[in-house]
PDB file of C-alpha atoms in Angstrom:
ATOM      1  CA  MET E   7     169.585 240.530  -4.473  1.00 62.00           C
ATOM      2  CA  ILE E   8     165.936 240.811  -5.607  1.00 64.00           C
ATOM      3  CA  ARG E   9     165.231 237.420  -4.077  1.00 62.00           C
ATOM      4  CA  GLU E  10     166.651 238.600  -0.707  1.00 60.00           C
ATOM      5  CA  LYS E  11     164.491 241.770  -0.788  1.00 54.00           C
ATOM      6  CA  ARG E  12     161.343 239.730  -1.510  1.00 60.00           C
ATOM      7  CA  PHE E  13     162.202 237.328   1.300  1.00 55.00           C
ATOM      8  CA  LEU E  14     162.803 240.188   3.772  1.00 53.00           C
ATOM      9  CA  THR E  15     159.582 241.923   2.658  1.00 59.00           C
ATOM     10  CA  LEU E  16     157.623 238.706   3.108  1.00 53.00           C
ATOM     11  CA  LEU E  17     159.211 238.145   6.536  1.00 53.00           C
ATOM     12  CA  LEU E  18     158.334 241.726   7.565  1.00 52.00           C
ATOM     13  CA  LEU E  19     154.724 241.265   6.415  1.00 53.00           C
ATOM     14  CA  PHE E  20     154.381 238.082   8.474  1.00 56.00           C
ATOM     15  CA  ALA E  21     155.824 239.859  11.520  1.00 59.00           C
ATOM     16  CA  LEU E  22     153.366 242.763  11.116  1.00 57.00           C
ATOM     17  CA  LEU E  23     150.450 240.396  10.592  1.00 56.00           C
ATOM     18  CA  GLY E  24     151.431 238.500  13.746  1.00 61.00           C
ATOM     19  CA  CYS E  25     151.588 241.757  15.746  1.00 53.00           C
ATOM     20  CA  ILE E  26     148.162 242.843  14.465  1.00 63.00           C
ATOM     21  CA  ILE E  27     146.583 239.498  15.361  1.00 61.00           C
ATOM     22  CA  LEU E  28     148.197 239.527  18.803  1.00 55.00           C
ATOM     23  CA  THR E  29     147.114 243.114  19.508  1.00 60.00           C
ATOM     24  CA  THR E  30     143.554 242.437  18.336  1.00 59.00           C
ATOM     25  CA  GLY E  31     143.302 239.349  20.555  1.00 56.00           C
ATOM     26  CA  CYS E  32     144.597 241.201  23.608  1.00 52.00           C
ATOM     27  CA  THR E  33     142.239 244.154  23.285  1.00 54.00           C
ATOM     28  CA  ALA E  34     139.085 242.372  22.106  1.00 53.00           C
ATOM     29  CA  GLY E  35     136.122 242.814  24.445  1.00 52.00           C
ATOM     30  CA  GLU E  36     137.617 245.676  26.440  1.00 50.00           C
ATOM     31  CA  GLY E  37     135.328 248.400  25.208  1.00 52.00           C
ATOM     32  CA  PRO E  38     133.307 250.717  27.412  1.00 55.00           C
ATOM     33  CA  GLY E  39     130.906 248.898  29.700  1.00 56.00           C
ATOM     34  CA  THR E  40     132.749 245.570  29.690  1.00 53.00           C
ATOM     35  CA  THR E  41     134.315 244.250  32.831  1.00 51.00           C
ATOM     36  CA  THR E  42     137.214 241.928  33.272  1.00 46.00           C
ATOM     37  CA  PRO E  43     136.454 239.233  35.833  1.00 48.00           C
ATOM     38  CA  VAL E  44     138.681 239.303  38.891  1.00 43.00           C
ATOM     39  CA  PRO E  45     139.120 236.082  40.830  1.00 41.00           C
ATOM     40  CA  THR E  46     137.702 236.298  44.349  1.00 39.00           C
ATOM     41  CA  PRO E  47     140.221 235.271  47.017  1.00 37.00           C
ATOM     42  CA  PRO E  48     139.078 232.711  49.570  1.00 37.00           C
ATOM     43  CA  THR E  49     137.785 234.126  52.846  1.00 39.00           C
ATOM     44  CA  PHE E  50     140.221 232.004  54.817  1.00 38.00           C
ATOM     45  CA  GLN E  51     143.767 231.503  53.619  1.00 42.00           C
ATOM     46  CA  PRO E  52     145.181 228.637  55.691  1.00 43.00           C
ATOM     47  CA  ASP E  53     148.793 229.484  54.984  1.00 46.00           C
ATOM     48  CA  ILE E  54     148.350 232.835  56.708  1.00 53.00           C
ATOM     49  CA  LEU E  55     146.160 232.474  59.769  1.00 56.00           C
ATOM     50  CA  ASP E  56     146.804 228.955  60.970  1.00 63.00           C
ATOM     51  CA  LYS E  57     150.508 229.607  61.500  1.00 77.00           C
ATOM     52  CA  PRO E  58     152.294 231.978  63.836  1.00 88.00           C
ATOM     53  CA  ILE E  59     153.679 235.247  62.531  1.00 89.00           C
ATOM     54  CA  ILE E  60     157.424 235.039  63.179  1.00 91.00           C
ATOM     55  CA  ASN E  61     159.798 237.993  63.003  1.00 91.00           C
ATOM     56  CA  ALA E  62     163.415 236.883  63.368  1.00 91.00           C
ATOM     57  CA  PRO E  63     166.122 239.215  64.641  1.00 91.00           C
ATOM     58  CA  PRO E  64     168.331 240.719  61.906  1.00 90.00           C
ATOM     59  CA  GLY E  65     170.790 238.150  60.572  1.00 88.00           C
ATOM     60  CA  GLU E  66     169.095 235.216  62.334  1.00 84.00           C
ATOM     61  CA  GLY E  67     167.555 232.223  60.621  1.00 82.00           C
ATOM     62  CA  GLY E  68     166.118 228.850  61.479  1.00 85.00           C
ATOM     63  CA  PRO E  69     163.212 228.079  63.756  1.00 89.00           C
ATOM     64  CA  SER E  70     161.949 230.403  66.467  1.00 92.00           C
ATOM     65  CA  PRO E  71     163.218 229.507  69.974  1.00 95.00           C
ATOM     66  CA  PHE E  72     159.574 229.449  71.209  1.00 96.00           C
ATOM     67  CA  LEU E  73     156.016 229.153  69.902  1.00 96.00           C
ATOM     68  CA  PHE E  74     152.544 229.461  71.408  1.00 95.00           C
ATOM     69  CA  GLU E  75     148.954 228.521  70.681  1.00 93.00           C
ATOM     70  CA  PHE E  76     145.522 229.336  72.085  1.00 92.00           C
ATOM     71  CA  ASP E  77     143.927 226.644  74.256  1.00 92.00           C
ATOM     72  CA  THR E  78     140.315 227.197  73.172  1.00 90.00           C
ATOM     73  CA  GLU E  79     139.142 223.937  74.766  1.00 92.00           C
ATOM     74  CA  ASN E  80     139.836 225.388  78.215  1.00 95.00           C
ATOM     75  CA  ALA E  81     138.615 228.934  77.505  1.00 94.00           C
ATOM     76  CA  SER E  82     135.958 230.238  79.899  1.00 95.00           C
ATOM     77  CA  GLY E  83     133.550 233.165  80.137  1.00 94.00           C
ATOM     78  CA  PHE E  84     132.982 233.539  76.390  1.00 92.00           C
ATOM     79  CA  GLU E  85     129.469 233.385  74.943  1.00 89.00           C
ATOM     80  CA  ALA E  86     130.824 231.057  72.241  1.00 87.00           C
ATOM     81  CA  VAL E  87     134.143 229.673  71.046  1.00 86.00           C
ATOM     82  CA  GLY E  88     134.304 228.763  67.366  1.00 80.00           C
ATOM     83  CA  ALA E  89     137.069 226.684  65.861  1.00 70.00           C
ATOM     84  CA  ASP E  90     135.942 227.052  62.251  1.00 64.00           C
ATOM     85  CA  ARG E  91     139.322 228.573  61.377  1.00 57.00           C
ATOM     86  CA  PRO E  92     142.214 226.279  62.354  1.00 58.00           C
ATOM     87  CA  GLY E  93     144.695 228.225  64.449  1.00 58.00           C
ATOM     88  CA  ALA E  94     142.554 231.368  64.363  1.00 78.00           C
ATOM     89  CA  PRO E  95     139.493 230.727  66.563  1.00 86.00           C
ATOM     90  CA  THR E  96     136.526 233.053  66.932  1.00 87.00           C
ATOM     91  CA  LEU E  97     135.680 234.046  70.502  1.00 89.00           C
ATOM     92  CA  VAL E  98     132.354 235.743  71.204  1.00 90.00           C
ATOM     93  CA  LEU E  99     132.482 238.190  74.114  1.00 90.00           C
ATOM     94  CA  ARG E 100     129.338 239.689  75.649  1.00 89.00           C
ATOM     95  CA  PRO E 101     129.207 243.266  76.894  1.00 91.00           C
ATOM     96  CA  ASN E 102     130.077 243.635  80.596  1.00 92.00           C
ATOM     97  CA  ALA E 103     131.722 240.197  80.751  1.00 92.00           C
ATOM     98  CA  SER E 104     135.023 238.679  81.855  1.00 95.00           C
ATOM     99  CA  ALA E 105     136.628 235.780  80.025  1.00 96.00           C
ATOM    100  CA  THR E 106     139.854 233.779  80.116  1.00 97.00           C
ATOM    101  CA  LEU E 107     141.769 232.327  77.184  1.00 96.00           C
ATOM    102  CA  PRO E 108     144.685 230.059  78.161  1.00 97.00           C
ATOM    103  CA  ILE E 109     147.795 230.278  75.989  1.00 97.00           C
ATOM    104  CA  ILE E 110     150.245 227.356  75.863  1.00 97.00           C
ATOM    105  CA  VAL E 111     153.848 228.476  75.285  1.00 97.00           C
ATOM    106  CA  SER E 112     156.537 225.935  74.361  1.00 96.00           C
ATOM    107  CA  SER E 113     160.265 226.495  74.081  1.00 95.00           C
ATOM    108  CA  GLY E 114     162.922 224.884  71.941  1.00 93.00           C
ATOM    109  CA  ALA E 115     165.745 226.709  73.746  1.00 93.00           C
ATOM    110  CA  ASP E 116     166.404 228.386  77.091  1.00 95.00           C
ATOM    111  CA  THR E 117     164.490 231.634  76.580  1.00 94.00           C
ATOM    112  CA  GLU E 118     163.154 234.530  78.615  1.00 97.00           C
ATOM    113  CA  ILE E 119     159.777 235.432  77.096  1.00 97.00           C
ATOM    114  CA  ARG E 120     157.523 238.415  77.619  1.00 97.00           C
ATOM    115  CA  ILE E 121     154.193 239.468  76.166  1.00 97.00           C
ATOM    116  CA  THR E 122     154.857 242.693  74.316  1.00 96.00           C
ATOM    117  CA  ARG E 123     151.462 243.815  73.030  1.00 96.00           C
ATOM    118  CA  THR E 124     147.965 242.915  71.876  1.00 96.00           C
ATOM    119  CA  ASP E 125     146.965 244.513  68.569  1.00 95.00           C
ATOM    120  CA  GLY E 126     143.415 244.947  67.299  1.00 92.00           C
ATOM    121  CA  LEU E 127     141.456 244.953  70.564  1.00 91.00           C
ATOM    122  CA  PRO E 128     138.200 246.841  70.070  1.00 89.00           C
ATOM    123  CA  GLN E 129     137.385 249.821  72.217  1.00 88.00           C
ATOM    124  CA  GLY E 130     135.786 248.703  75.466  1.00 90.00           C
ATOM    125  CA  VAL E 131     137.920 245.561  75.918  1.00 92.00           C
ATOM    126  CA  GLN E 132     140.693 245.412  78.513  1.00 95.00           C
ATOM    127  CA  VAL E 133     143.343 242.666  78.503  1.00 97.00           C
ATOM    128  CA  SER E 134     145.823 241.391  81.074  1.00 97.00           C
ATOM    129  CA  TYR E 135     148.167 238.394  81.237  1.00 98.00           C
ATOM    130  CA  ALA E 136     149.273 236.222  84.136  1.00 97.00           C
ATOM    131  CA  PRO E 137     152.215 235.926  84.003  1.00 97.00           C
ATOM    132  CA  ASP E 138     153.262 238.538  81.447  1.00 96.00           C
ATOM    133  CA  SER E 139     156.915 237.417  81.449  1.00 97.00           C
ATOM    134  CA  PHE E 140     158.601 234.114  82.282  1.00 97.00           C
ATOM    135  CA  THR E 141     161.628 231.944  81.505  1.00 97.00           C
ATOM    136  CA  LEU E 142     161.439 228.555  79.814  1.00 96.00           C
ATOM    137  CA  GLU E 143     164.125 225.918  79.405  1.00 96.00           C
ATOM    138  CA  ALA E 144     164.478 223.901  76.197  1.00 95.00           C
ATOM    139  CA  GLY E 145     161.576 221.462  75.848  1.00 95.00           C
ATOM    140  CA  GLU E 146     159.521 223.114  78.591  1.00 96.00           C
ATOM    141  CA  THR E 147     155.951 224.445  78.265  1.00 97.00           C
ATOM    142  CA  THR E 148     153.924 226.819  80.394  1.00 97.00           C
ATOM    143  CA  ARG E 149     150.398 228.162  80.529  1.00 97.00           C
ATOM    144  CA  VAL E 150     149.635 231.874  80.381  1.00 98.00           C
ATOM    145  CA  GLU E 151     146.164 233.200  81.268  1.00 98.00           C
ATOM    146  CA  MET E 152     144.892 235.897  78.926  1.00 97.00           C
ATOM    147  CA  ARG E 153     142.095 237.729  80.748  1.00 97.00           C
ATOM    148  CA  LEU E 154     139.629 239.840  78.806  1.00 95.00           C
ATOM    149  CA  ALA E 155     137.089 242.215  80.352  1.00 94.00           C
ATOM    150  CA  SER E 156     134.486 244.085  78.318  1.00 92.00           C
ATOM    151  CA  SER E 157     132.586 247.237  79.167  1.00 92.00           C
ATOM    152  CA  GLU E 158     128.796 247.622  79.171  1.00 89.00           C
ATOM    153  CA  ASP E 159     128.846 249.604  75.942  1.00 85.00           C
ATOM    154  CA  LEU E 160     131.028 247.139  74.030  1.00 82.00           C
ATOM    155  CA  THR E 161     130.461 247.107  70.278  1.00 78.00           C
ATOM    156  CA  VAL E 162     132.617 244.862  68.128  1.00 75.00           C
ATOM    157  CA  PRO E 163     132.383 245.526  64.387  1.00 71.00           C
ATOM    158  CA  ALA E 164     131.621 242.059  62.907  1.00 72.00           C
ATOM    159  CA  GLU E 165     134.655 239.932  63.701  1.00 76.00           C
ATOM    160  CA  THR E 166     137.785 241.767  64.752  1.00 86.00           C
ATOM    161  CA  ALA E 167     141.222 240.203  64.267  1.00 89.00           C
ATOM    162  CA  VAL E 168     143.294 240.375  67.454  1.00 93.00           C
ATOM    163  CA  VAL E 169     147.020 239.564  67.454  1.00 94.00           C
ATOM    164  CA  VAL E 170     148.887 238.561  70.625  1.00 96.00           C
ATOM    165  CA  TRP E 171     152.651 239.257  70.411  1.00 97.00           C
ATOM    166  CA  MET E 172     155.406 237.652  72.488  1.00 97.00           C
ATOM    167  CA  GLU E 173     159.149 238.342  72.373  1.00 97.00           C
ATOM    168  CA  GLY E 174     162.105 236.226  73.417  1.00 95.00           C
ATOM    169  CA  ALA E 175     165.805 236.155  72.467  1.00 93.00           C
ATOM    170  CA  GLY E 176     165.145 238.917  69.918  1.00 93.00           C
ATOM    171  CA  TRP E 177     162.451 236.863  68.174  1.00 95.00           C
ATOM    172  CA  GLU E 178     158.884 238.184  67.971  1.00 96.00           C
ATOM    173  CA  VAL E 179     156.001 235.728  67.525  1.00 95.00           C
ATOM    174  CA  GLY E 180     152.331 236.636  66.993  1.00 95.00           C
ATOM    175  CA  ARG E 181     149.116 234.616  66.774  1.00 93.00           C
ATOM    176  CA  VAL E 182     145.671 235.683  65.553  1.00 92.00           C
ATOM    177  CA  PHE E 183     142.197 235.074  66.935  1.00 90.00           C
ATOM    178  CA  TYR E 184     138.903 236.731  66.108  1.00 89.00           C
ATOM    179  CA  LEU E 185     136.802 238.544  68.683  1.00 88.00           C
ATOM    180  CA  GLY E 186     133.076 238.815  68.063  1.00 80.00           C
ATOM    181  CA  GLU E 187     130.138 240.137  70.047  1.00 60.00           C
ATOM    182  CA  VAL E 188     126.629 238.791  70.550  1.00 53.00           C
TER     183      VAL E 188
END
């Protein structure tokens, strides 16, 4: 009986000593005036911006029936077109200018598609699409002209993320590009 009590007491002392060491190690160096380093995230996260944003209809799965991408090689009217971010180009628009950004839409199924909205456009930029709705058969592609017009007093804060949204068969797909100003 005495042997069991000594063993339990010794076991309890080791447990307490372990807790004290663990607590001391976890709180060491966290006094006033010390800072804990926080890792800095990368400025460009490829898994986010180089892929489309796809919102499936409730209960649906699998691939989207259509996708689209910006055709920056055939863009016109921009002061500069930068492809430093794959899938998310930077387009520089001057004040009082008109520019065109072609969009290539491809379909994996028979789908009626329409452009639903453009989020993030800075004040002083107007956008229109030709056409703004169309029907594609499986395996077919089409070209949509995105036309941007800026006012004389255009001011774009640094680079502004703009998202173009299209909808078809209940699926919503968005793509990002950056709009900058000279």
